Steps between C-alpha positions, in 0.01 A plus 500: 500500500146615554623845597726516193214391276271756658761776449540400134125518447485838670784632287336366185167657595673828579680501165178418317327779684780742416493393136125552489536840665778594258290395202218722626740795517631427149146461370406838650806661342429334166170688489683832494643649182868583545713766333790410276848620593458772235177612668674518839791704365258732323296558818818565698594772247178690588568807281565518128502766228371505142630738231296623201691655208314479170350705217254688729812645671589676175147549365272546806184515288575174322240228556615163372140383463465740206652250261733629232580815699817374667793745490800393293793335678701818437298673775684293760817704548582563871822689556595408858391140566656380825355174633739515797315814607164320465600205717676716760175698536294181538740359757486825700124441518554154648452296181661157503392422143425704188293430190567667164208546264690369197192512276178675593180556300667690218695195390827697495772275639783627721737231378616430141243230430528295185122453495412829326633846418332703774779510759809684621704355214318734261518806729773766504579419863857368506478488119273198525759301698342540844332240716311640799412158638867411513590829669217460750593146603866596536405791726283271712795266549727792583272623777392162634140539381330199341394559137158442348347555157154609387409408142132514416379219277142624525549841337704638210390819324760460226349164401137593583469262793274553803395311811553220537742465208263501203599657167229748409329512162718671240823437690836461321545137611273202555458323835739217417774745406442704812526188717839427344612856571398465866698177535803651326502812715450315826773253401735796447411660831509179701824371343732797446490678835552234762279380783198721568340553841156606374320486165201721430235412241241766594172379354606139460537301182261292292547127573591267216156340518351835396747574223779669695877443511643226722645739755462256790739245351752772416485641851554158654800444274675838521400671828347235729605678820361846423195629687228559241241780506179409313673229303373167369295302750750214510789719620627377837595842643187704425416828670183703450377857469314648799238682292610865489802724435464711815732311735201354682494124553172364635472369854482215566756413236579129474797349317294214359219460251288219357476615142740622234365644177654330198552832324602744770638282775254636756128537562348847470288445811780341702709804591493409871599139448336211687597365844618142464505526119660225291742727311769726648459827307572810713412855398724780377390860561614740229461879477678789324673785681344744255143566390334613178591444138433196285412195710522691826851601600708203390675709233683831528308789340677813627627655820157637592354154568359456848672251730380305798603640837752343731214434744301316233813305406543386861131414528538285188768301678251411775225415248730282290791344691300532820216304340696196383586641158812627326513868410598582140590868447443649154794726411503720189795572272491837321567561131870559568530150646523588870281464808403861590669649807177554696409133453842400630455728802159346578639147473786582738268672749274195500786252522656682794169546682367145466813357663433708810122535506413129482808331645415292809672600825467142630407164347441139590395179324331175588229250422167414654181682592658783700820695439623744767735793438640639827636854462642509851349838578212709377572661165298720267387283210327595177474167321565126485666284234405134453674262262411137436756246386338465157729210410264295716189647339257774586350358819346791689129562442415736788703676769478757778767736634517603864723744687584501873508851649639392837161424650272355233508326168331712232387396153695715254427332168405188312432362158514198273772469234866539596720316250847642437433821692214677670555850640224621728519860615333591831211745489682700765863453613502355854746373761536125551756272661381184326334408172311175451391338174207262550421265211126441511471283190762325290580204277749294695746658742572867420870573446587863571824617344477840662281689744631854525408823680527827307598790725405866475 
């Protein structure tokens, strides 16, 4: 009996100890911000595209901030619109999602909005019966690309509205009326075209407390699962801008932050994020394929526009996806309604090259302070890929990479943030038979989804 009693006490003490240990682990995990399922799916997509097709396409010198100078709706009259061609081009470039700029700064709307007259319904295109948003979403579905919509609430040249959504003096409507128009247009876009993968605000929206429309409540009601760029602070799937339009995410680049601006959904001085931040809000790195023209290459001007090189395009992949950010490619549509052939060629060249250039020749996974990748024999390597399991939070704070050349271990890299993906290219390609990831500092146990070696 004494032995049985002793065993019971030991078991009880062991269970209490285990429970205490488990609670410590849970407590440590509770300190970390976690991504939503939408965030995880968005990060897995890695590459997206955004299409601009607005009044500056037809009137390159038009500046919507010169109020009252907007071209008439009759100017919008493309002859060869083919959204299948757009999405096929984006997919060739590796895009898993695509965002249509349904309403940019001009205020001209690419769908037949009931909110005002300045839209495709009063253009000669398709005799006023066309709906580009509908065509775009249908093409996305056809090609297996997830659809997104950009509709700026902060700017509208037609209604004399500028950042961040304020009707300027002398405008054709008052603030209350404009707020109603915003709600009506967003209701149309978020109701009539199905589930959206990403919603772009670009410049944010005035909160209700400061006289703005109640966009947050509408978003929660109509598109609660969409990832939201610069949306209302209460959105659960927020993502942030990285601070430039050059394809250059900062490093380190953390997925979390401690502060969200009520107007813009991000902090101007928080482009790098904050390690261990309270809010999961990863960065998206956007850049246009072209340069020059109004607002720097986002819109087609003519066939003489300069374009980024294939080499720059590939570098942008490393400085966006390789720095724990999604890459958003700005693709122009010309005045006929097509993506120009040289843009399509560049997208295909990039898409083909990135699959080969940065694809690991060997991978492993694991958890703990050291992860070893055994290549079996010495191979010429030019880079390393690291991926955390972000579903469990962003745990890594500092790491070192080492390579074994057959005789010695050599430090070949190191850094801080990893997140969804970190691609670290070697200064000089070298031969190694093993790669080791050493986690020098972390919150809880690091969980490595992938450690991969990139071959020459």
